[in-house]
mmCIF file of C-alpha atoms in Angstrom:
data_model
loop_
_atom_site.group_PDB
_atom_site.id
_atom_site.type_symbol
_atom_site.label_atom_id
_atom_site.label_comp_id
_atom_site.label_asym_id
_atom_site.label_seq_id
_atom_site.Cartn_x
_atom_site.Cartn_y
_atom_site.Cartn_z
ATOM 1 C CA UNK M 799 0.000 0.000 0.000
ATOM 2 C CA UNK M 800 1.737 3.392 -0.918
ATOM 3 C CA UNK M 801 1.576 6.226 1.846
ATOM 4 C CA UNK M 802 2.783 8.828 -0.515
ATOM 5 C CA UNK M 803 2.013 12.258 0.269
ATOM 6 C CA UNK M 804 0.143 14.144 -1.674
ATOM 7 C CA UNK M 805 1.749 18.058 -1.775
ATOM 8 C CA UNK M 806 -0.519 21.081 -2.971
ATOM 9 C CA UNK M 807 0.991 23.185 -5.188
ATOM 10 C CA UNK M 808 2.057 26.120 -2.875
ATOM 11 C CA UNK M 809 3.990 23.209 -1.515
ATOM 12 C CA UNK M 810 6.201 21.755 -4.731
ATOM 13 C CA UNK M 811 6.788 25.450 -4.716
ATOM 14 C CA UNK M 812 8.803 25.966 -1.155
ATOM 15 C CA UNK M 813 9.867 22.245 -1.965
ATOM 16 C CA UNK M 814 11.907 23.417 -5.049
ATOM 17 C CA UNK M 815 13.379 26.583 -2.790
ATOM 18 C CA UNK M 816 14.823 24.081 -0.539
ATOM 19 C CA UNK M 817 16.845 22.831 -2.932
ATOM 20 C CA UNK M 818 20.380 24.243 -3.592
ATOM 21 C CA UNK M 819 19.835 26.683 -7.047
ATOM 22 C CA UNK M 820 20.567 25.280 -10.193
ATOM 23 C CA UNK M 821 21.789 28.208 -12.024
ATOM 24 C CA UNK M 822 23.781 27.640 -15.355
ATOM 25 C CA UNK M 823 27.419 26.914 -14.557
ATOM 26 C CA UNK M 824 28.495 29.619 -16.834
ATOM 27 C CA UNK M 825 26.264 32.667 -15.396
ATOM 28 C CA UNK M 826 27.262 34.869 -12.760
ATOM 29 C CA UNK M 827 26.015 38.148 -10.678
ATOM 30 C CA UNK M 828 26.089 41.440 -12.761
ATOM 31 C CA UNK M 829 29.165 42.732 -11.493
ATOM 32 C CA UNK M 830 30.091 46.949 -11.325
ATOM 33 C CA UNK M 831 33.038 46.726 -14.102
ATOM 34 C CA UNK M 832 34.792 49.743 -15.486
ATOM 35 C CA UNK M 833 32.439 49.643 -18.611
ATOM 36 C CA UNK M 834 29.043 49.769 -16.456
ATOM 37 C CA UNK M 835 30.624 52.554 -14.244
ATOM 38 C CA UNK M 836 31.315 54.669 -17.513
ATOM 39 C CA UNK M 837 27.752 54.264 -19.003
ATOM 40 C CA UNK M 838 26.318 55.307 -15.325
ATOM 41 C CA UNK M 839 28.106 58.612 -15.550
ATOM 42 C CA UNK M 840 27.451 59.467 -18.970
ATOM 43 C CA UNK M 841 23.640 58.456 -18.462
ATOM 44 C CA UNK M 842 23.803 60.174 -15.485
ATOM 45 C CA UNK M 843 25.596 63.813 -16.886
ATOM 46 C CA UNK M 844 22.975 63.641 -19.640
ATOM 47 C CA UNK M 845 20.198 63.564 -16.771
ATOM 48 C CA UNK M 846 21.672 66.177 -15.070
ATOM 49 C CA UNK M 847 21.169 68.650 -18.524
ATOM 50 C CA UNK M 848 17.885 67.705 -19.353
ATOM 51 C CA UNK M 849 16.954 69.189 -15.901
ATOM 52 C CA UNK M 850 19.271 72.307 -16.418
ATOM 53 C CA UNK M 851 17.814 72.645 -20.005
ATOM 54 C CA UNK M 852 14.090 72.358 -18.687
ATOM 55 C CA UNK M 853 15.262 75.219 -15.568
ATOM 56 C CA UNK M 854 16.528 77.471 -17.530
ATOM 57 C CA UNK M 855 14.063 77.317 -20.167
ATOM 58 C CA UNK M 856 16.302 76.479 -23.302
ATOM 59 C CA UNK M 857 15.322 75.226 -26.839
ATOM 60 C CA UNK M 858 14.636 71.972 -25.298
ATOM 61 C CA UNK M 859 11.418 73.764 -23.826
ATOM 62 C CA UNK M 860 10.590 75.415 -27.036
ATOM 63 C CA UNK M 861 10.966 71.841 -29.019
ATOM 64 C CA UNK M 862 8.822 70.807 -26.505
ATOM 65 C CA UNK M 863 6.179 73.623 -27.342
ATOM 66 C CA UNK M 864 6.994 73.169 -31.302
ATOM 67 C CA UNK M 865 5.737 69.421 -30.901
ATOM 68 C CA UNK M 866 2.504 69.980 -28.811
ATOM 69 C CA UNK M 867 1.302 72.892 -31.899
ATOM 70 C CA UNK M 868 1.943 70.279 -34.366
ATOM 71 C CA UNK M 869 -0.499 67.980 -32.495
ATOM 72 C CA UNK M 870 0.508 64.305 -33.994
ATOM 73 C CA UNK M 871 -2.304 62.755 -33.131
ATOM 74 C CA UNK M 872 -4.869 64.847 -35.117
ATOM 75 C CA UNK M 873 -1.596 64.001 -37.772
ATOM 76 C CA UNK M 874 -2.098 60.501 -37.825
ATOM 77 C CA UNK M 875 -5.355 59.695 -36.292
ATOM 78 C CA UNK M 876 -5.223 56.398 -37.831
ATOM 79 C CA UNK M 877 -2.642 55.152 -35.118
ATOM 80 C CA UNK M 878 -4.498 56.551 -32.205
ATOM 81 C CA UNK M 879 -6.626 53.035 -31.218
ATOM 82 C CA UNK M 880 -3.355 50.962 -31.658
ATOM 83 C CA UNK M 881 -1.421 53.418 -29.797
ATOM 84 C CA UNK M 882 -3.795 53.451 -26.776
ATOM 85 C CA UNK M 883 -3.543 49.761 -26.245
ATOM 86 C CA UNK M 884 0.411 50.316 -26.974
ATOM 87 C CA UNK M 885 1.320 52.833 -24.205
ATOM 88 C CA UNK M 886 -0.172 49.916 -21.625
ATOM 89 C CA UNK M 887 3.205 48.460 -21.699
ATOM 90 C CA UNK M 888 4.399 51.378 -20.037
ATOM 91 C CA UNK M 889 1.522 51.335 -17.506
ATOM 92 C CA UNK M 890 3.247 50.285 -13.787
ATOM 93 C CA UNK M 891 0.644 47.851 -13.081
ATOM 94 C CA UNK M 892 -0.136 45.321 -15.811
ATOM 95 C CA UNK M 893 3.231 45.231 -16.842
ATOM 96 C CA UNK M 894 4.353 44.641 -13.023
ATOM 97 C CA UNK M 895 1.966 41.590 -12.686
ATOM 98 C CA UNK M 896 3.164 40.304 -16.139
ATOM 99 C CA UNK M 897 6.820 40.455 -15.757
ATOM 100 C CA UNK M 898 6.308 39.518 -11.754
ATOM 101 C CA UNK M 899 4.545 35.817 -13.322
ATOM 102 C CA UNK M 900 7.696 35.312 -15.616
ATOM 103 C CA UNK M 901 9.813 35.806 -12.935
ATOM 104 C CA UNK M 902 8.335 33.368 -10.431
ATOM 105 C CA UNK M 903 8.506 30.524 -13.358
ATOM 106 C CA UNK M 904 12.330 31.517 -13.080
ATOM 107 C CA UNK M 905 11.856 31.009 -9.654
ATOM 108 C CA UNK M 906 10.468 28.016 -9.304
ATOM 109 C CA UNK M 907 13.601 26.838 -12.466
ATOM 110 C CA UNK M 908 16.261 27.538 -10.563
ATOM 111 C CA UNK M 909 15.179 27.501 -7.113
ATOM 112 C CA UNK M 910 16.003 30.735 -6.080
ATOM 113 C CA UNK M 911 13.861 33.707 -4.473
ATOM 114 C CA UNK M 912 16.580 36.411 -6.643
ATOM 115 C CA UNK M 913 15.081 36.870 -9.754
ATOM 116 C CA UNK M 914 11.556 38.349 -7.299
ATOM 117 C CA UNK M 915 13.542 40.198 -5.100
ATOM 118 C CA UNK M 916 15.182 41.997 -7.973
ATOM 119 C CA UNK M 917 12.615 43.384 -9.429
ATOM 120 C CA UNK M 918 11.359 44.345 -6.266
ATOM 121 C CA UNK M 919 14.185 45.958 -5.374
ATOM 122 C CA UNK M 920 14.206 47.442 -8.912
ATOM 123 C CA UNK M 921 10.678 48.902 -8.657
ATOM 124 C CA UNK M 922 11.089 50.543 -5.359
ATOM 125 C CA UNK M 923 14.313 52.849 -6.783
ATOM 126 C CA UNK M 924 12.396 53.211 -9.166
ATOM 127 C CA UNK M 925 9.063 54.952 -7.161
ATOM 128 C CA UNK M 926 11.627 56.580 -4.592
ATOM 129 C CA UNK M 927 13.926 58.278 -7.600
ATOM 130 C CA UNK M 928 11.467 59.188 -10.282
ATOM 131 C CA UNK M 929 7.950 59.942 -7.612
ATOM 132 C CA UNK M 930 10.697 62.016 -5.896
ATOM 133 C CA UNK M 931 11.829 64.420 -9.220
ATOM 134 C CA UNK M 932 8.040 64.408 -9.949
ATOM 135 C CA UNK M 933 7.001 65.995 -6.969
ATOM 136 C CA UNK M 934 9.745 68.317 -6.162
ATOM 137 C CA UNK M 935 9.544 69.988 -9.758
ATOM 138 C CA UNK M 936 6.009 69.892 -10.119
ATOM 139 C CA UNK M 937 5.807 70.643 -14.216
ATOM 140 C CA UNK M 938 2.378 70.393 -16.068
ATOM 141 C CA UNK M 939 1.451 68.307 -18.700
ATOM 142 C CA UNK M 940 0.921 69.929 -22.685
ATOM 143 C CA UNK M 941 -2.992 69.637 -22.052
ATOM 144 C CA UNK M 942 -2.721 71.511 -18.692
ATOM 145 C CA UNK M 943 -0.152 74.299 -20.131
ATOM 146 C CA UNK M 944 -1.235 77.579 -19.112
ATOM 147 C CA UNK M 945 1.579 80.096 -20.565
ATOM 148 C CA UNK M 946 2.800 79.595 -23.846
ATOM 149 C CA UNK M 947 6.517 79.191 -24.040
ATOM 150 C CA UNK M 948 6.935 78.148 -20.549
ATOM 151 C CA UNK M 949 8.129 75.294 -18.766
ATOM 152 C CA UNK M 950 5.368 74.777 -16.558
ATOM 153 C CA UNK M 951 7.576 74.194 -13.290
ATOM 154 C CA UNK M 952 6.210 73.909 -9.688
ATOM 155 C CA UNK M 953 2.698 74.277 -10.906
ATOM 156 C CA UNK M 954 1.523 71.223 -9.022
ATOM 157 C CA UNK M 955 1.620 68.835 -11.683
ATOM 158 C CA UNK M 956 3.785 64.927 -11.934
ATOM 159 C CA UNK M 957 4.806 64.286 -15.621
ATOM 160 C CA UNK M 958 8.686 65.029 -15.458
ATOM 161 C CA UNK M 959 10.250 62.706 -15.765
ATOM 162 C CA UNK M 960 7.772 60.553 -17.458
ATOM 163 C CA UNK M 961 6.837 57.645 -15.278
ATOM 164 C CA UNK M 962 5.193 55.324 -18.228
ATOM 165 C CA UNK M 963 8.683 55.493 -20.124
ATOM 166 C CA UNK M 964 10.540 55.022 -16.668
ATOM 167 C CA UNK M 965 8.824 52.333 -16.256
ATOM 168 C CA UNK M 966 8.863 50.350 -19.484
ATOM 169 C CA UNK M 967 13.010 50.516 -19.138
ATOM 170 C CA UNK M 968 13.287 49.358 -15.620
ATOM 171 C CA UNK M 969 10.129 46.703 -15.929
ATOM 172 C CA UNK M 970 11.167 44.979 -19.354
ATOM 173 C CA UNK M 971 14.932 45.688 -18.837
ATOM 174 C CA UNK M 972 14.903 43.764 -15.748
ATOM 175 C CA UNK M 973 14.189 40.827 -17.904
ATOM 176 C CA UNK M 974 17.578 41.254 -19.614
ATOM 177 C CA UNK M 975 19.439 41.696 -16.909
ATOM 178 C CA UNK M 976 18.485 38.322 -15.438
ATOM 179 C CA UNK M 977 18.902 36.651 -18.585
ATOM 180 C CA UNK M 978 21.065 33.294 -18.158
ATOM 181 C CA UNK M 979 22.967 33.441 -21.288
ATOM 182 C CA UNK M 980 24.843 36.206 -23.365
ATOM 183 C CA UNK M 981 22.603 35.361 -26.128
ATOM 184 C CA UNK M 982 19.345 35.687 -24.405
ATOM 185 C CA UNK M 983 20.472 38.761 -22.571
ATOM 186 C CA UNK M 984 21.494 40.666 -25.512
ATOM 187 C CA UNK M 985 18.083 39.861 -27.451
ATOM 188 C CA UNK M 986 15.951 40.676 -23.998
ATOM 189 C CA UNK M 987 18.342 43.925 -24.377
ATOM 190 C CA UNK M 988 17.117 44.384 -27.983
ATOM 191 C CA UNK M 989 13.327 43.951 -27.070
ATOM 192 C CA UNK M 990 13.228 45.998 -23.764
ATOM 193 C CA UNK M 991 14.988 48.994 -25.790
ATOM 194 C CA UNK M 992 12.197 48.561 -28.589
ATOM 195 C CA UNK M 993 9.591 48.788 -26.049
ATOM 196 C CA UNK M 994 10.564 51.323 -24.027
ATOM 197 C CA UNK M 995 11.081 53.673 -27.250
ATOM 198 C CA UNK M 996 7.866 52.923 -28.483
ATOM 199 C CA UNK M 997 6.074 53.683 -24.891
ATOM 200 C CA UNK M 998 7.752 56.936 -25.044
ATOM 201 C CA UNK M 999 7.082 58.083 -28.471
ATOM 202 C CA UNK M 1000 3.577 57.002 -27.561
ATOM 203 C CA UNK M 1001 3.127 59.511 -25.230
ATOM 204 C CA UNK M 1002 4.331 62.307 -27.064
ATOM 205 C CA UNK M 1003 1.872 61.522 -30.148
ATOM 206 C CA UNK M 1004 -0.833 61.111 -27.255
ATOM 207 C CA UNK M 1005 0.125 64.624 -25.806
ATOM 208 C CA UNK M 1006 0.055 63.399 -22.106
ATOM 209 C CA UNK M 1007 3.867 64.732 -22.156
ATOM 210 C CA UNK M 1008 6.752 66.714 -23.158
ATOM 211 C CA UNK M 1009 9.443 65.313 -25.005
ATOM 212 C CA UNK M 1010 12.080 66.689 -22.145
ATOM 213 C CA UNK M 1011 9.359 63.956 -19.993
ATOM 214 C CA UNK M 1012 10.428 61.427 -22.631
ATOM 215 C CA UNK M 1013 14.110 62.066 -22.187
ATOM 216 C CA UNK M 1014 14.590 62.271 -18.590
ATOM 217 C CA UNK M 1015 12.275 59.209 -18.228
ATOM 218 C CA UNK M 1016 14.702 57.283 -20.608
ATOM 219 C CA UNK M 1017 17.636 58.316 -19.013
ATOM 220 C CA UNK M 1018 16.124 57.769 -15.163
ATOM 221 C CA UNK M 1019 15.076 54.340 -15.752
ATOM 222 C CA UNK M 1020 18.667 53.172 -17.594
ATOM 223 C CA UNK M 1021 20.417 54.634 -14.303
ATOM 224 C CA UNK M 1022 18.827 52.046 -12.213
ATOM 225 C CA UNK M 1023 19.303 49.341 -14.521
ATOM 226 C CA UNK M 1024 23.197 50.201 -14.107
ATOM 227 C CA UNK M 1025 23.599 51.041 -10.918
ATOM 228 C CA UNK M 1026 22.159 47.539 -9.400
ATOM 229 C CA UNK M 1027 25.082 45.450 -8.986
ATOM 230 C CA UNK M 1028 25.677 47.866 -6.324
ATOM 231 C CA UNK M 1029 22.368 46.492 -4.621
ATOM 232 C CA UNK M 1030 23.453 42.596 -5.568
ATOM 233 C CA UNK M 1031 24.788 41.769 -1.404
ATOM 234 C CA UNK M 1032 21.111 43.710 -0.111
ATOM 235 C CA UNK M 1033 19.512 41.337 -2.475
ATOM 236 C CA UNK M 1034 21.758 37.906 -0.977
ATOM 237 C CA UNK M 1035 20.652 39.314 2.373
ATOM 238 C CA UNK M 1036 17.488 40.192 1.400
ATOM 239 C CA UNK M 1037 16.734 35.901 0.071
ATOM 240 C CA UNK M 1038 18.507 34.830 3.721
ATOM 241 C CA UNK M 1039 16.801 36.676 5.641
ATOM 242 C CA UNK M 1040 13.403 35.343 4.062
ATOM 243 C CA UNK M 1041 14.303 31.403 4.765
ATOM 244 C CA UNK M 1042 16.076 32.479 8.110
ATOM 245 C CA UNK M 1043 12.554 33.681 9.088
ATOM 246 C CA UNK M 1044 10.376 30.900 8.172
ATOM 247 C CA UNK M 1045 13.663 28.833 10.254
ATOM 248 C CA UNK M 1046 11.983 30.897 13.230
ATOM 249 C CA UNK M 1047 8.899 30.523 12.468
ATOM 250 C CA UNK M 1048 9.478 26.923 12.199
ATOM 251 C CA UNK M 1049 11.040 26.376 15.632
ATOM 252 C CA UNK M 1050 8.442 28.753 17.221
ATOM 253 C CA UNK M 1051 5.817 26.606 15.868
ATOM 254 C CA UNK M 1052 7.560 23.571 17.364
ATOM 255 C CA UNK M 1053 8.084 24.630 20.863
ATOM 256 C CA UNK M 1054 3.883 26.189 21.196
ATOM 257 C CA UNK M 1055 4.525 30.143 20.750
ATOM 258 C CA UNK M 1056 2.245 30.972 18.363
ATOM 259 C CA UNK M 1057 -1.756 30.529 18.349
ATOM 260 C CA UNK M 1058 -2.633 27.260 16.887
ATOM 261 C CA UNK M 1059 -4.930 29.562 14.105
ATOM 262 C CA UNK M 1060 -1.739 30.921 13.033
ATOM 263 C CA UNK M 1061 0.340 27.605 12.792
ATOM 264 C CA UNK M 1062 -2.579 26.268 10.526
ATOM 265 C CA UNK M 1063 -2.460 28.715 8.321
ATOM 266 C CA UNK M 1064 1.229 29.203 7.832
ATOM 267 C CA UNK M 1065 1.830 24.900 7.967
ATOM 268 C CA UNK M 1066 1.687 25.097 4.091
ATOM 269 C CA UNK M 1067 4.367 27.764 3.664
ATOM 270 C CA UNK M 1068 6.464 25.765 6.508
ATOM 271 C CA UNK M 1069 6.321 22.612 5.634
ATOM 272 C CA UNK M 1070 8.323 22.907 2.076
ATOM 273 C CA UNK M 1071 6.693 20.318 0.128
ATOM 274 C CA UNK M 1072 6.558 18.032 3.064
ATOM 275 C CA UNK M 1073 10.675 18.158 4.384
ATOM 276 C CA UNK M 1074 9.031 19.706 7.591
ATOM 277 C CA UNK M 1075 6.759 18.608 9.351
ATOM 278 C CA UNK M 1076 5.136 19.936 12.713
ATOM 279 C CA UNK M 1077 6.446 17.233 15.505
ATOM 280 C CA UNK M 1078 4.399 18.554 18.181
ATOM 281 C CA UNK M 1079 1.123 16.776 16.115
ATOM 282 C CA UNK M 1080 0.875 13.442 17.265
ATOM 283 C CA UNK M 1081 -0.623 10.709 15.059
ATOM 284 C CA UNK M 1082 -3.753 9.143 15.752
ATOM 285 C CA UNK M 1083 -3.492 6.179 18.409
ATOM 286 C CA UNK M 1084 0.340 7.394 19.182
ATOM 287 C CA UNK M 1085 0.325 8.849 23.024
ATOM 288 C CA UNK M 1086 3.706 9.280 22.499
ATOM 289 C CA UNK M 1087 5.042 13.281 22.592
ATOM 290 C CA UNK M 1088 9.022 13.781 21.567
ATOM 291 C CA UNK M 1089 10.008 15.471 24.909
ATOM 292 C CA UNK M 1090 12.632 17.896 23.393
ATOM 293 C CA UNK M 1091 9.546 19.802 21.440
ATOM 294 C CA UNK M 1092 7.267 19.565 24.016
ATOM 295 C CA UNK M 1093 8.916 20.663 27.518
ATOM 296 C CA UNK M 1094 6.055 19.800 30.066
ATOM 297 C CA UNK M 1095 5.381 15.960 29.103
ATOM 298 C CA UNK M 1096 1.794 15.012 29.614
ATOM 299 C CA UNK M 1097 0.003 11.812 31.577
ATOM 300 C CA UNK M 1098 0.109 10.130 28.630
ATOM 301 C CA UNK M 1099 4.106 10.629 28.117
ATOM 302 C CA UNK M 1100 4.624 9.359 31.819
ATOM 303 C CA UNK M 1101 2.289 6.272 30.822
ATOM 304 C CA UNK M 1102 4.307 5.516 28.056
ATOM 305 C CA UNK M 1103 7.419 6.171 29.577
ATOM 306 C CA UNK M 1104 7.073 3.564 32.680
ATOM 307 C CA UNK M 1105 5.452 0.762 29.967
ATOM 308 C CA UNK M 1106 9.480 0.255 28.969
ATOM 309 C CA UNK M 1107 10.513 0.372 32.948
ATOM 310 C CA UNK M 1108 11.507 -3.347 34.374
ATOM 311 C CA UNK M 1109 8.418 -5.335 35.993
ATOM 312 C CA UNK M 1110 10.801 -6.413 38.846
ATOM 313 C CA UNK M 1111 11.398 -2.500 40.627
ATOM 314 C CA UNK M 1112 7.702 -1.849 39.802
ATOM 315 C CA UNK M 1113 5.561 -3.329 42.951
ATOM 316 C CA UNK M 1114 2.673 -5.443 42.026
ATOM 317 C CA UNK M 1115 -0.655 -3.407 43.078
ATOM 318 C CA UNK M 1116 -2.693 -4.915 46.092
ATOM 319 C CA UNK M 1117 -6.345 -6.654 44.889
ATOM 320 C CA UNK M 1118 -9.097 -3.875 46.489
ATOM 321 C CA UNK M 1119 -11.008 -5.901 49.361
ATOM 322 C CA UNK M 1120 -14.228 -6.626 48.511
ATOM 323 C CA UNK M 1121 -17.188 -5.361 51.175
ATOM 324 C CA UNK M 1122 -19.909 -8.204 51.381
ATOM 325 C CA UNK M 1123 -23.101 -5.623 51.734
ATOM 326 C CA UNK M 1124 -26.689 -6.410 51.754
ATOM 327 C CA UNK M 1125 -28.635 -7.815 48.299
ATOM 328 C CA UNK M 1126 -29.678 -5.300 46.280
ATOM 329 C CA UNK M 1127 -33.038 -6.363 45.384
ATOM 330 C CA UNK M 1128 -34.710 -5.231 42.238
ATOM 331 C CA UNK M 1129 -37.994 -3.343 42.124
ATOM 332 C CA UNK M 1130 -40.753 -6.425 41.691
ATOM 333 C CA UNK M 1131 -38.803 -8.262 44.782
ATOM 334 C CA UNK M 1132 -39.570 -5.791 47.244
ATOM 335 C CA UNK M 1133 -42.374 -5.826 49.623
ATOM 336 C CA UNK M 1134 -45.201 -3.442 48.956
ATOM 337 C CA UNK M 1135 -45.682 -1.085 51.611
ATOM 338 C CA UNK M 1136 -49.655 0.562 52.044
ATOM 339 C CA UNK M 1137 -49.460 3.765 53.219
ATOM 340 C CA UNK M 1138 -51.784 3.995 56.572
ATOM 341 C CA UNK M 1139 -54.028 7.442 56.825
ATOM 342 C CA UNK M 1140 -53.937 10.059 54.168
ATOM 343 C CA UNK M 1141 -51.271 11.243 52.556
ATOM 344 C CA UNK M 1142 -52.776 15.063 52.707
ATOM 345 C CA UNK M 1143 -51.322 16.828 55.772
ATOM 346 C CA UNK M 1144 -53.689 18.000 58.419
ATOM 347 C CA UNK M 1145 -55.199 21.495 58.454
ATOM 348 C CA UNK M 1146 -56.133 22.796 62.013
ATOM 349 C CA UNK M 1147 -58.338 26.040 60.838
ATOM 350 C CA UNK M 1148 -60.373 23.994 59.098
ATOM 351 C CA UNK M 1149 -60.580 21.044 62.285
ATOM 352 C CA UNK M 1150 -61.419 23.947 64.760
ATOM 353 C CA UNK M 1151 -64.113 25.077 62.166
ATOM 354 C CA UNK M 1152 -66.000 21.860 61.655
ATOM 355 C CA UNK M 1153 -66.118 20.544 65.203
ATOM 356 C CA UNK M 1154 -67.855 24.682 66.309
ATOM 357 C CA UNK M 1155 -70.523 24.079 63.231
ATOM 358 C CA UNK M 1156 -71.203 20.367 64.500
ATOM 359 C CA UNK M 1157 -71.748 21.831 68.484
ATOM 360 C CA UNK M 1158 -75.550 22.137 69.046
ATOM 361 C CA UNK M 1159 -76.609 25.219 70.392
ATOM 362 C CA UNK M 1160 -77.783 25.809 73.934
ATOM 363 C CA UNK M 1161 -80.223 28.949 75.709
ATOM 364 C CA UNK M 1162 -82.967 30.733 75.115
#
């Protein structure tokens, strides 16, 4: 009779992260070379004069001006439905869940939590740098333009840099940067740059932004793209830390310091595919309890304890004596008892009153 068990699949999941990862021999870390380091400060000069040009109101400004007059999308209204559905790519949300999905299959591959923790890590420069710039420079959008010729700064709008562009570099661009070969990686390279071009141009025919938005968005997502191999040992710590807390959770589950609601619902993300199991549940028809999980041992530990102790230094118990009492006889045995007199109890007013109304009556 087989006693497999059968594992859901949240289960085969943490069962494959247990397992050492079984990455391709040949790939290794993104490392910060001379090369990478070179590209970050000439991505990160031209940054820095987009936002001088925009400042100080340049002919970047008035190109940006020149392009929302000519209107492109009264130009070619033909592309406008395709283009709607196209700028979704750019959009932080679907393209989050999509590239989040591929990521977990690589997961799951090469039994490793990196390739999630990446792009989380990659996402949340991403809202810090570029939600940062958007707020602090506050520049309106070509439909919300009030003075011709202006830049539109600290006006309480968010559309420098462009977070749709920003976006579809550091969201598709992840995807190369995790590639396992040199092959892949330079063809995921190809594809994220193709997207993230289009998303921006998109915009611009659209109107929702400059073309300075376009450029610094470009230029804002590529920075953090090259500049994480510097977060590579917050990521390591980042994947320990995650098993060294279910380890905790694991022994605090063990030893009866958590609420057994909690341990029930957080057995399936302990048990990792059935490698763990909670040793504090006893099987049915075992009274046995391992004492080193369970430090107060119950009755039934003690009972099962002295059934391996030696007959001969256990004393025999003494037989009870047995009292010899009376019969008990059943009900149709016993001897029927007649009550004598009536059961009522006697009422005195009412004596008295009978014995006066039964007196004759004397005189007169």
């Amino acid at each position: 009779m087989r006693t497999d068990q059968i594992l859901t699949r949240l289960e085969r999941v943490f069962a494959r992260l247990d397992r050492e990862p079984e990455r391709p021999a040949h790939l290794q870390t993104p490392q910060m070379s001379r090369h990478r380091v070179v590209l970050l400060g000439s991505t990160l000069a031209f940054y820095l004069a987009i936002v001088v040009a925009v400042l100080t109101t340049s002919w970047l400004v008035r190109l940006d001006w020149q392009i929302m007059f000519f209107r492109p999308y009264e130009q070619w209204p033909q592309l406008h439905a395709f283009l709607d559905y196209l700028v979704v790519l750019g959009q932080r949300g679907p393209t989050a869940v999509m590239v989040a999905a591929w990521l977990g299959w690589r997961s799951w591959r090469q039994h490793t939590l990196r390739p999630l923790i990446t792009l989380g890590v990659a996402l949340l420069l991403l809202n810090i740098t570029v939600g940062s710039v958007k707020l602090g420079l506050g520049r309106l959008g070509p439909h919300y333009a009030t003075e011709i010729g202006s830049a539109e700064l600290f006006a309480g709008g968010d559309i420098f840099p462009s977070g749709h562009t920003a976006n579809a570099v550091v969201t598709w661009g992840i995807l190369a940067y995790l590639a396992s070969t040199v092959v892949t990686r330079r063809v995921l390279s190809v594809v994220s740059a193709v997207v993230s071009l289009s998303v921006g141009a998109t915009t611009v025919y659209l109107g929702t932004h400059w073309v300075s938005d376009v450029l610094l968005g470009w230029s804002a997502g590529l920075l953090i793209l090259l500049a994480l191999p510097w977060f590579e040992p917050l990521i390591a710590r980042a994947e320990a830390y995650v098993f060294d807390v279910r380890e905790l959770l694991r022994r605090r589950a063990e030893t009866g310091r958590m609420p057994a609601p909690v341990v029930s619902a957080l057995t399936p993300l302990l048990s990792a595919g059935g490698k763990w199991q909670l040793r504090r549940a006893v099987a049915a028809g075992d009274p046995a309890v391992d004492p080193a999980v369970d430090p107060a041992p119950t009755a039934a530990a003690h009972a099962a304890a002295s059934a391996h102790t030696p007959a001969a230094h256990t004393p025999a118990p003494r037989p009870a004596p047995l009292l010899a009492g009376r019969p008990h006889l059943i009900r149709s045995e016993r001897t029927p008892v007649t009550p004598v007199g009536s059961r009522r109890p006697a009422h005195t007013e009412r004596a008295a009153a009978r014995s006066a109304a039964a007196r004759p009556a004397t005189g007169g």
